């Protein structure tokens, strides 16, 4: 467990202040440090973050200028102390692993027409076994396996439905967002393996995104203790496509030159992207449908409605608690990666240049997972592709991230299925540092 220390200066003070944190009910030594206001927000508010390891539930006092600051209020899992010039917030930072799930689609019509055999088997313990032509078995264990056909089940168990995936992934996503946590769901797999079906689905069988949007508004309308006293919720949507390393704003027909920027407070963000405020679920789903219609698609061997692009949808949620003068901001990020299959499986392709850029982006994503899963302090190449630059916070940062790997069961998909499952297995070792994103207003 870690604690994150933030301070806010409510008036013009020296750039450096001497503070110390003491733990009266423990032998843990005092922590003196100099807090410097490197980030200027407006004219007088400054913020800094310091992290250190500490036991959970340990009480603390904060001293500033020789004076002990006594707690005036409690902010969820935060400890808060304040005087007329300084507000100090200490909050928990938890190390959490990336959650990894796999969805196995049924045989496609094309595969059924040619009599394709099944190479994948799934047991009730969330283990997937892929059998090679030579009889060798490749076994992978993940947090959850959703099988969409009885053909791949070792023992009969319920077929995975869109509702089942929403119950296990979507509801927790909304609960985390309302608690102030950033969260992300990332769909990864070959073209035609079920990424789009899982994320958006169809009008008659909606996927994860439409169900999450409806559930989010339902929870806000219901109110109650889940909102923690926060009201005045503002919800905004941004939706972009990354095609050939170029960002297209899917929320408008206007052509924009969009770039990913880094900011000390905002983090990685797309400068100039359209953010549409939505007031109800129907309005949000209407905007998303318009965005989907602006995407680039073409027919590939593995899917008749394939898109050789990435898309990133962000739902930004903000609310206030005037009683304790706090602002809560969280972001739900949904990502569909471009098809990760080998070139020969997805031909025809738009052009060699576009294929090369897609391959480079996917290779960068896999390389980042390799580095993060190793646990070693190495250079992480987030900026080597546009999509990984956008997702920096979701990969090893302050975000609860779920990876859904989608695979096909057919024998001809063996290589791509094993490749996807190997990445899923590595992703389970990626650790993120998450905390509630609640800011005390000066």
XYZ file of C-alpha atoms in Angstrom:
442
model
C 0.000 0.000 0.000
C 1.111 3.544 -0.710
C -0.192 6.927 0.319
C -0.255 9.862 -2.018
C 0.325 13.305 -0.507
C -1.172 16.384 -2.121
C -1.073 19.958 -0.907
C -2.852 23.057 -2.112
C -1.682 26.575 -1.312
C -4.548 29.014 -0.980
C -2.440 32.159 -1.068
C 0.936 33.346 -2.317
C 3.586 31.605 -0.207
C 7.182 30.587 -0.702
C 7.777 28.087 -3.494
C 9.215 25.615 -0.990
C 7.607 24.632 2.310
C 8.839 22.361 5.072
C 6.225 19.790 6.057
C 6.362 16.566 8.007
C 4.027 13.631 8.525
C 4.052 11.786 11.863
C 2.342 8.580 12.973
C 1.498 8.830 16.703
C 0.144 5.279 17.072
C 3.088 3.590 15.413
C 6.850 3.251 15.569
C 6.957 4.337 11.929
C 9.369 7.326 11.816
C 8.308 10.859 10.945
C 8.629 11.800 7.282
C 10.003 15.309 6.778
C 10.135 16.685 3.264
C 10.185 19.875 1.257
C 7.129 20.362 -0.919
C 7.690 22.632 -3.881
C 4.958 24.189 -5.994
C 6.089 23.207 -9.455
C 2.604 23.184 -10.967
C 0.739 26.471 -11.055
C -3.020 26.355 -11.501
C -4.584 29.789 -11.864
C -2.710 32.337 -9.783
C -2.408 30.896 -6.313
C -3.209 27.185 -6.188
C -0.304 24.753 -6.315
C -0.167 21.009 -6.124
C 2.453 18.317 -5.723
C 2.422 14.569 -5.195
C 4.761 12.500 -3.047
C 4.413 8.743 -2.511
C 5.852 6.448 0.132
C 5.146 2.938 1.398
C 3.082 2.625 4.580
C 0.786 0.211 6.423
C -2.925 0.402 5.714
C -5.113 2.066 8.327
C -2.272 3.950 10.042
C -3.291 7.282 11.575
C -1.230 10.389 10.773
C -0.695 14.041 11.668
C 0.714 16.743 9.416
C 2.907 19.600 10.642
C 3.494 22.804 8.710
C 5.720 25.625 9.921
C 5.968 24.059 13.374
C 2.147 23.893 13.769
C 0.132 20.711 13.915
C -2.744 20.708 11.456
C -5.740 18.866 12.889
C -8.220 17.031 10.677
C -11.341 19.042 9.936
C -13.123 16.447 7.827
C -12.849 12.984 6.347
C -13.007 12.496 2.583
C -13.830 8.852 1.836
C -10.560 6.923 2.270
C -8.624 10.175 2.494
C -7.291 11.895 5.558
C -7.699 15.666 5.313
C -6.130 18.458 7.345
C -6.496 22.158 6.738
C -5.896 25.664 8.019
C -6.608 29.028 6.420
C -3.705 28.781 4.015
C -3.057 25.112 3.379
C -5.114 22.042 2.574
C -3.368 18.693 2.803
C -4.885 15.446 1.536
C -3.396 12.005 2.028
C -5.002 9.214 0.016
C -4.351 5.561 -0.576
C -2.605 4.395 -3.732
C -3.192 0.707 -4.398
C -1.179 -1.567 -6.640
C -3.638 -3.612 -8.699
C -2.942 -6.082 -11.521
C -4.524 -5.722 -14.926
C -7.606 -7.928 -15.106
C -7.511 -10.299 -18.075
C -10.486 -11.993 -19.703
C -10.815 -14.021 -22.906
C -13.864 -14.496 -25.118
C -13.976 -17.429 -27.536
C -16.349 -16.867 -30.457
C -18.257 -19.646 -32.283
C -17.099 -20.919 -35.661
C -17.924 -18.383 -38.361
C -20.210 -19.190 -41.290
C -17.182 -19.353 -43.584
C -15.405 -21.778 -41.231
C -18.532 -23.907 -40.897
C -19.038 -24.056 -44.658
C -15.552 -25.535 -45.186
C -15.784 -27.918 -42.235
C -13.112 -26.334 -40.031
C -12.162 -28.295 -36.912
C -11.931 -26.837 -33.395
C -8.493 -26.367 -31.800
C -9.609 -24.652 -28.556
C -10.972 -26.207 -25.382
C -12.185 -24.315 -22.297
C -12.705 -25.773 -18.811
C -14.699 -24.422 -15.870
C -11.494 -23.231 -14.129
C -10.877 -20.459 -16.698
C -8.134 -22.384 -18.448
C -7.851 -22.488 -22.240
C -6.033 -25.304 -24.027
C -5.092 -24.861 -27.696
C -4.149 -28.052 -29.541
C -1.633 -27.891 -32.385
C -1.717 -30.094 -35.500
C 1.137 -32.175 -34.072
C -0.876 -32.900 -30.918
C 1.021 -30.518 -28.630
C -1.127 -28.602 -26.149
C -0.672 -24.950 -25.182
C -2.383 -24.065 -21.899
C -3.266 -20.567 -20.629
C -4.996 -19.428 -17.425
C -6.676 -16.020 -17.091
C -9.102 -14.313 -14.697
C -12.192 -15.268 -16.718
C -13.012 -17.129 -19.916
C -16.258 -16.531 -21.796
C -17.064 -19.305 -24.268
C -19.728 -18.488 -26.853
C -20.213 -22.056 -28.066
C -20.532 -25.493 -26.450
C -18.134 -26.848 -29.094
C -15.125 -25.589 -27.128
C -16.274 -26.569 -23.622
C -14.696 -29.512 -21.822
C -17.709 -29.634 -19.499
C -21.053 -28.008 -20.382
C -21.521 -24.617 -18.738
C -23.523 -21.482 -19.613
C -22.803 -19.857 -22.968
C -21.385 -16.343 -22.632
C -23.874 -13.631 -23.543
C -23.523 -9.868 -23.864
C -25.466 -9.508 -20.608
C -23.068 -11.858 -18.809
C -20.039 -9.835 -19.895
C -21.748 -6.619 -18.815
C -22.557 -8.111 -15.399
C -18.931 -9.137 -14.831
C -17.167 -6.170 -16.423
C -19.552 -3.262 -17.010
C -21.185 -2.934 -13.605
C -17.845 -2.788 -11.822
C -16.643 -0.261 -14.386
C -19.519 2.094 -13.528
C -19.061 1.572 -9.775
C -15.369 2.467 -10.080
C -16.122 5.578 -12.124
C -18.678 6.820 -9.592
C -16.091 6.246 -6.838
C -13.564 8.427 -8.665
C -11.346 5.757 -10.229
C -10.136 5.885 -13.818
C -10.930 2.641 -15.655
C -10.320 1.107 -19.058
C -11.555 -1.844 -21.111
C -9.311 -2.815 -23.999
C -10.352 -5.344 -26.675
C -7.477 -7.132 -28.414
C -7.549 -9.872 -31.042
C -7.505 -10.693 -34.727
C -9.959 -9.300 -37.250
C -13.276 -11.128 -37.015
C -12.639 -12.576 -33.537
C -15.472 -10.632 -31.909
C -13.946 -7.367 -30.659
C -16.630 -5.106 -32.146
C -19.409 -7.487 -31.158
C -18.159 -7.500 -27.561
C -17.730 -3.729 -27.334
C -20.728 -2.403 -29.277
C -22.765 -5.418 -30.365
C -25.884 -4.794 -32.448
C -29.225 -3.055 -32.053
C -30.904 -6.307 -30.975
C -27.977 -7.531 -28.863
C -26.070 -4.475 -27.525
C -22.516 -4.874 -26.323
C -20.567 -3.550 -23.367
C -20.461 0.163 -24.270
C -24.230 0.743 -24.767
C -25.033 -1.217 -21.596
C -22.480 0.764 -19.566
C -23.894 4.089 -20.797
C -27.418 3.119 -19.777
C -26.299 1.737 -16.422
C -24.259 4.861 -15.641
C -27.266 7.151 -16.001
C -29.449 4.672 -14.118
C -27.067 4.715 -11.137
C -26.819 8.519 -11.124
C -30.598 8.887 -11.320
C -31.023 6.431 -8.440
C -28.650 8.478 -6.244
C -28.054 7.174 -2.713
C -24.903 6.173 -0.867
C -23.165 5.003 -4.058
C -22.587 8.647 -5.002
C -20.949 9.489 -1.648
C -22.627 12.872 -1.364
C -21.400 14.023 -4.784
C -23.947 15.727 -7.035
C -24.158 17.845 -10.183
C -22.756 15.097 -12.411
C -21.464 16.231 -15.788
C -20.835 13.539 -18.413
C -18.885 14.159 -21.617
C -17.979 11.922 -24.554
C -14.971 11.937 -26.829
C -14.564 9.360 -29.601
C -11.610 9.093 -31.984
C -10.249 6.738 -34.606
C -6.529 6.180 -35.181
C -5.908 5.126 -38.772
C -2.440 5.116 -40.301
C -1.204 6.980 -37.172
C -3.622 9.843 -37.858
C -6.318 10.801 -35.347
C -9.852 11.420 -36.641
C -12.502 13.000 -34.423
C -15.599 10.786 -34.739
C -17.843 13.246 -32.908
C -17.837 15.777 -35.755
C -17.609 15.972 -39.543
C -15.078 18.776 -39.202
C -11.549 17.846 -40.255
C -9.086 18.545 -37.462
C -5.341 18.253 -37.025
C -5.346 16.400 -33.684
C -2.241 15.705 -31.613
C -1.582 13.852 -28.361
C -0.175 16.192 -25.715
C 1.236 15.650 -22.233
C 0.261 17.892 -19.333
C 1.399 17.741 -15.679
C -2.213 17.674 -14.447
C -4.263 16.415 -17.400
C -1.780 13.715 -18.309
C -1.873 12.434 -21.889
C -4.787 13.943 -23.779
C -5.845 14.756 -27.340
C -5.620 18.482 -27.842
C -8.672 19.978 -29.563
C -10.789 16.810 -29.523
C -14.563 17.302 -29.393
C -16.129 16.628 -25.996
C -19.906 16.426 -26.149
C -21.887 16.776 -22.949
C -24.666 14.206 -22.740
C -27.669 14.476 -20.420
C -29.253 11.050 -20.819
C -28.479 7.589 -22.156
C -30.446 7.958 -25.398
C -28.547 11.133 -26.255
C -25.210 9.420 -25.584
C -26.031 6.346 -27.672
C -27.213 8.535 -30.544
C -23.863 10.375 -30.543
C -21.935 7.089 -30.433
C -23.921 5.676 -33.361
C -23.015 8.753 -35.395
C -19.362 8.217 -34.494
C -19.447 4.569 -35.578
C -20.856 5.569 -38.958
C -17.819 7.797 -39.536
C -15.327 4.952 -39.072
C -13.232 3.547 -41.922
C -14.116 -0.048 -42.890
C -13.299 -2.423 -45.712
C -13.813 -6.111 -46.436
C -11.118 -8.558 -45.346
C -10.930 -12.338 -45.603
C -11.620 -12.767 -41.898
C -14.496 -10.272 -41.676
C -16.774 -8.630 -44.236
C -17.028 -5.454 -42.122
C -13.457 -5.126 -40.893
C -11.808 -1.909 -39.775
C -8.040 -1.625 -39.991
C -8.029 1.093 -37.369
C -8.017 1.611 -33.618
C -10.715 3.541 -31.816
C -10.679 5.134 -28.372
C -13.878 6.203 -26.617
C -13.662 8.169 -23.374
C -16.552 8.923 -21.027
C -15.536 11.742 -18.687
C -17.448 12.013 -15.424
C -17.296 14.995 -13.049
C -19.185 15.804 -9.834
C -18.934 18.012 -6.740
C -19.424 17.710 -3.002
C -20.044 21.221 -1.728
C -20.243 20.111 1.902
C -16.585 19.135 1.973
C -15.549 21.350 -0.984
C -14.314 18.557 -3.200
C -14.313 17.738 -6.923
C -14.374 14.176 -8.249
C -13.255 13.425 -11.813
C -12.908 10.044 -13.477
C -12.635 8.674 -16.995
C -13.921 5.430 -18.473
C -11.855 4.496 -21.530
C -12.916 1.908 -24.101
C -10.440 0.778 -26.745
C -10.667 -1.543 -29.722
C -7.298 -2.403 -31.178
C -6.818 -2.992 -34.890
C -6.751 -6.641 -35.941
C -3.582 -8.322 -34.684
C -3.545 -11.121 -37.290
C -0.811 -11.917 -39.773
C -1.020 -10.067 -43.078
C -1.799 -13.146 -45.178
C -4.882 -13.871 -43.070
C -6.483 -10.475 -43.610
C -5.651 -9.614 -47.216
C -6.687 -7.691 -49.243
C -5.213 -4.667 -47.492
C -5.432 -0.930 -48.245
C -1.709 -0.384 -48.830
C 1.647 -1.627 -47.616
C 2.320 1.696 -45.870
C -0.870 1.442 -43.813
C -0.177 -2.199 -42.964
C 3.307 -1.253 -41.759
C 1.930 1.462 -39.478
C -0.690 -0.880 -38.014
C 1.965 -3.523 -37.398
C 4.253 -0.956 -35.754
C 1.490 0.236 -33.413
C 0.605 -3.300 -32.379
C 4.267 -4.170 -31.908
C 4.660 -1.115 -29.671
C 1.669 -2.202 -27.592
C 3.104 -5.703 -27.175
C 6.534 -4.288 -26.298
C 4.998 -2.084 -23.577
C 3.206 -5.108 -22.111
C 6.524 -7.008 -22.164
C 8.332 -4.253 -20.267
C 5.564 -3.677 -17.721
C 5.045 -7.393 -17.056
C 8.771 -7.892 -16.432
C 8.588 -5.597 -13.393
C 11.924 -4.055 -14.307
C 12.525 -0.317 -14.455
C 13.140 0.201 -18.154
C 12.291 2.780 -20.763
C 8.664 2.320 -21.789
C 8.066 3.381 -25.427
C 4.579 4.910 -25.024
C 5.318 7.625 -27.615
C 6.307 5.183 -30.346
C 2.685 4.969 -31.491
C -0.316 7.272 -31.241
C -2.643 4.762 -29.569
C -0.159 3.763 -26.831
C 0.636 7.433 -26.195
C -3.082 8.054 -25.583
C -3.270 4.958 -23.355
C -0.218 5.721 -21.218
C -2.275 6.124 -18.042
C -4.160 2.887 -18.734
C -0.973 0.830 -19.111
C 0.889 0.871 -15.810
C -0.623 4.152 -14.577
C -3.504 5.380 -12.420
C -6.243 3.242 -13.965
C -8.137 0.012 -13.343
C -7.614 -1.746 -16.676
C -9.337 -4.837 -18.060
C -8.023 -6.571 -21.191
C -10.502 -8.679 -23.146
C -8.723 -10.962 -25.585
C -10.968 -12.288 -28.360
C -10.038 -15.509 -30.153
C -11.424 -17.884 -32.760
C -11.654 -21.646 -32.100
C -10.851 -22.918 -35.618
C -7.735 -24.913 -36.447
C -6.704 -22.341 -39.070
C -6.624 -19.656 -36.339
C -4.114 -21.605 -34.226
C -1.133 -19.250 -34.590
C -3.138 -16.071 -34.023
C -5.071 -17.583 -31.113
C -1.875 -18.636 -29.336
C -0.319 -15.224 -29.997
C -3.336 -13.441 -28.476
C -3.392 -15.741 -25.445
C 0.328 -15.255 -24.817
C -0.184 -11.496 -24.692
C -3.146 -11.980 -22.354
C -1.065 -14.142 -20.026
C 1.692 -11.498 -19.890
C -0.820 -8.711 -19.289
C -1.961 -10.367 -16.066
C 1.437 -9.405 -14.570
C 1.076 -5.679 -15.375
C 0.564 -3.631 -12.199
C -1.216 -0.261 -12.110
C -1.122 2.284 -9.256
C -4.709 3.436 -8.700
C -6.297 5.971 -6.402
C -9.559 7.886 -6.108
C -9.324 11.059 -8.172
C -10.865 13.481 -5.695
C -9.491 16.984 -5.430
C -9.992 19.197 -2.398
C -10.871 22.690 -3.516
C -8.870 25.505 -1.863
